[in-house]
GROMACS .gro file of N, CA and C in nm:
model
  153
    1VAL      N    1   0.085  -0.117   0.000
    1VAL     CA    2   0.000   0.000   0.000
    1VAL      C    3   0.090   0.123   0.000
    2VAL      N    4   0.061   0.216  -0.091
    2VAL     CA    5   0.139   0.339  -0.105
    2VAL      C    6   0.046   0.457  -0.083
    3VAL      N    7   0.093   0.556  -0.005
    3VAL     CA    8   0.018   0.681   0.016
    3VAL      C    9   0.105   0.796  -0.031
    4LEU      N   10   0.053   0.876  -0.122
    4LEU     CA   11   0.123   0.995  -0.170
    4LEU      C   12   0.047   1.118  -0.123
    5ILE      N   13   0.121   1.216  -0.073
    5ILE     CA   14   0.061   1.342  -0.030
    5ILE      C   15   0.096   1.448  -0.134
    6GLY      N   16  -0.005   1.509  -0.190
    6GLY     CA   17   0.015   1.613  -0.291
    6GLY      C   18  -0.059   1.577  -0.418
    7GLY      N   19  -0.101   1.679  -0.490
    7GLY     CA   20  -0.179   1.651  -0.609
    7GLY      C   21  -0.125   1.711  -0.736
    8TYR      N   22  -0.001   1.755  -0.732
    8TYR     CA   23   0.056   1.816  -0.851
    8TYR      C   24   0.110   1.710  -0.946
    9ALA      N   25   0.167   1.753  -1.055
    9ALA     CA   26   0.207   1.664  -1.163
    9ALA      C   27   0.298   1.551  -1.118
   10SER      N   28   0.395   1.579  -1.031
   10SER     CA   29   0.489   1.473  -0.991
   10SER      C   30   0.419   1.364  -0.911
   11ALA      N   31   0.326   1.400  -0.823
   11ALA     CA   32   0.252   1.298  -0.746
   11ALA      C   33   0.167   1.214  -0.840
   12LYS      N   34   0.106   1.275  -0.937
   12LYS     CA   35   0.024   1.200  -1.032
   12LYS      C   36   0.110   1.108  -1.119
   13ASP      N   37   0.225   1.157  -1.161
   13ASP     CA   38   0.317   1.073  -1.241
   13ASP      C   39   0.366   0.954  -1.160
   14ILE      N   40   0.407   0.980  -1.036
   14ILE     CA   41   0.457   0.873  -0.950
   14ILE      C   42   0.348   0.770  -0.922
   15SER      N   43   0.226   0.817  -0.895
   15SER     CA   44   0.117   0.724  -0.866
   15SER      C   45   0.089   0.632  -0.984
   16ARG      N   46   0.095   0.685  -1.105
   16ARG     CA   47   0.074   0.602  -1.224
   16ARG      C   48   0.188   0.502  -1.244
   17ASP      N   49   0.309   0.543  -1.210
   17ASP     CA   50   0.424   0.451  -1.222
   17ASP      C   51   0.418   0.339  -1.119
   18ILE      N   52   0.370   0.369  -0.999
   18ILE     CA   53   0.366   0.272  -0.890
   18ILE      C   54   0.245   0.178  -0.901
   19ALA      N   55   0.135   0.224  -0.958
   19ALA     CA   56   0.010   0.148  -0.961
   19ALA      C   57   0.023   0.004  -1.013
   20PRO      N   58   0.101  -0.022  -1.116
   20PRO     CA   59   0.109  -0.161  -1.166
   20PRO      C   60   0.172  -0.260  -1.068
   21VAL      N   61   0.250  -0.212  -0.972
   21VAL     CA   62   0.319  -0.304  -0.881
   21VAL      C   63   0.270  -0.295  -0.737
   22ALA      N   64   0.188  -0.195  -0.704
   22ALA     CA   65   0.138  -0.178  -0.568
   22ALA      C   66  -0.001  -0.240  -0.555
   23LYS      N   67  -0.031  -0.288  -0.435
   23LYS     CA   68  -0.164  -0.343  -0.410
   23LYS      C   69  -0.267  -0.230  -0.414
   24GLU      N   70  -0.236  -0.117  -0.348
   24GLU     CA   71  -0.323   0.000  -0.347
   24GLU      C   72  -0.236   0.125  -0.353
   25VAL      N   73  -0.288   0.228  -0.420
   25VAL     CA   74  -0.222   0.359  -0.423
   25VAL      C   75  -0.327   0.462  -0.382
   26HIS      N   76  -0.294   0.542  -0.281
   26HIS     CA   77  -0.384   0.647  -0.233
   26HIS      C   78  -0.313   0.781  -0.250
   27VAL      N   79  -0.379   0.874  -0.320
   27VAL     CA   80  -0.323   1.007  -0.342
   27VAL      C   81  -0.410   1.105  -0.265
   28SER      N   82  -0.351   1.176  -0.170
   28SER     CA   83  -0.423   1.271  -0.088
   28SER      C   84  -0.379   1.412  -0.123
   29SER      N   85  -0.477   1.500  -0.146
   29SER     CA   86  -0.446   1.634  -0.194
   29SER      C   87  -0.547   1.735  -0.145
   30ARG      N   88  -0.503   1.858  -0.124
   30ARG     CA   89  -0.595   1.966  -0.091
   30ARG      C   90  -0.670   2.016  -0.214
   31THR      N   91  -0.623   1.982  -0.332
   31THR     CA   92  -0.687   2.032  -0.453
   31THR      C   93  -0.822   1.964  -0.481
   32GLU      N   94  -0.845   1.849  -0.422
   32GLU     CA   95  -0.974   1.781  -0.436
   32GLU      C   96  -1.065   1.839  -0.328
   33SER      N   97  -1.169   1.912  -0.365
   33SER     CA   98  -1.247   1.993  -0.272
   33SER      C   99  -1.352   1.913  -0.196
   34GLY      N  100  -1.314   1.859  -0.081
   34GLY     CA  101  -1.407   1.797   0.011
   34GLY      C  102  -1.487   1.680  -0.042
   35GLU      N  103  -1.441   1.616  -0.145
   35GLU     CA  104  -1.515   1.505  -0.203
   35GLU      C  105  -1.483   1.376  -0.129
   36LEU      N  106  -1.571   1.279  -0.142
   36LEU     CA  107  -1.544   1.146  -0.089
   36LEU      C  108  -1.433   1.081  -0.170
   37PRO      N  109  -1.361   0.987  -0.110
   37PRO     CA  110  -1.258   0.917  -0.188
   37PRO      C  111  -1.318   0.858  -0.315
   38ARG      N  112  -1.246   0.870  -0.424
   38ARG     CA  113  -1.296   0.814  -0.550
   38ARG      C  114  -1.183   0.744  -0.624
   39MET      N  115  -1.221   0.649  -0.705
   39MET     CA  116  -1.124   0.571  -0.781
   39MET      C  117  -1.075   0.652  -0.900
   40GLN      N  118  -0.945   0.643  -0.926
   40GLN     CA  119  -0.886   0.709  -1.043
   40GLN      C  120  -0.929   0.631  -1.168
   41PRO      N  121  -0.991   0.697  -1.266
   41PRO     CA  122  -1.031   0.627  -1.388
   41PRO      C  123  -0.913   0.557  -1.455
   42GLY      N  124  -0.935   0.433  -1.493
   42GLY     CA  125  -0.832   0.355  -1.560
   42GLY      C  126  -0.744   0.274  -1.466
   43TYR      N  127  -0.761   0.291  -1.335
   43TYR     CA  128  -0.679   0.220  -1.235
   43TYR      C  129  -0.770   0.162  -1.128
   44ALA      N  130  -0.774   0.031  -1.118
   44ALA     CA  131  -0.862  -0.034  -1.021
   44ALA      C  132  -0.808  -0.027  -0.879
   45ASN      N  133  -0.682   0.012  -0.862
   45ASN     CA  134  -0.622   0.012  -0.728
   45ASN      C  135  -0.576   0.151  -0.684
   46MET      N  136  -0.620   0.257  -0.752
   46MET     CA  137  -0.576   0.392  -0.717
   46MET      C  138  -0.695   0.476  -0.672
   47TRP      N  139  -0.680   0.539  -0.555
   47TRP     CA  140  -0.786   0.619  -0.498
   47TRP      C  141  -0.739   0.762  -0.475
   48LEU      N  142  -0.827   0.860  -0.501
   48LEU     CA  143  -0.798   1.001  -0.477
   48LEU      C  144  -0.876   1.045  -0.353
   49HIS      N  145  -0.808   1.114  -0.262
   49HIS     CA  146  -0.869   1.160  -0.137
   49HIS      C  147  -0.845   1.310  -0.121
   50SER      N  148  -0.938   1.378  -0.055
   50SER     CA  149  -0.917   1.519  -0.021
   50SER      C  150  -0.874   1.527   0.125
   51LEU      N  151  -0.798   1.633   0.157
   51LEU     CA  152  -0.755   1.655   0.296
   51LEU      C  153  -0.855   1.739   0.368
   0.00000   0.00000   0.00000
């Protein structure tokens, strides 16, 4: 399980690189405005979270 903090380009690039080998990838960012966790389209194991 991998948790990335931040929502800018580098966090998104890293999350896509890690997704094929990680069981789960969670990206937490302030840029996601108060939404419930949601799955990243195209990735069954990647979730986007707001802080």
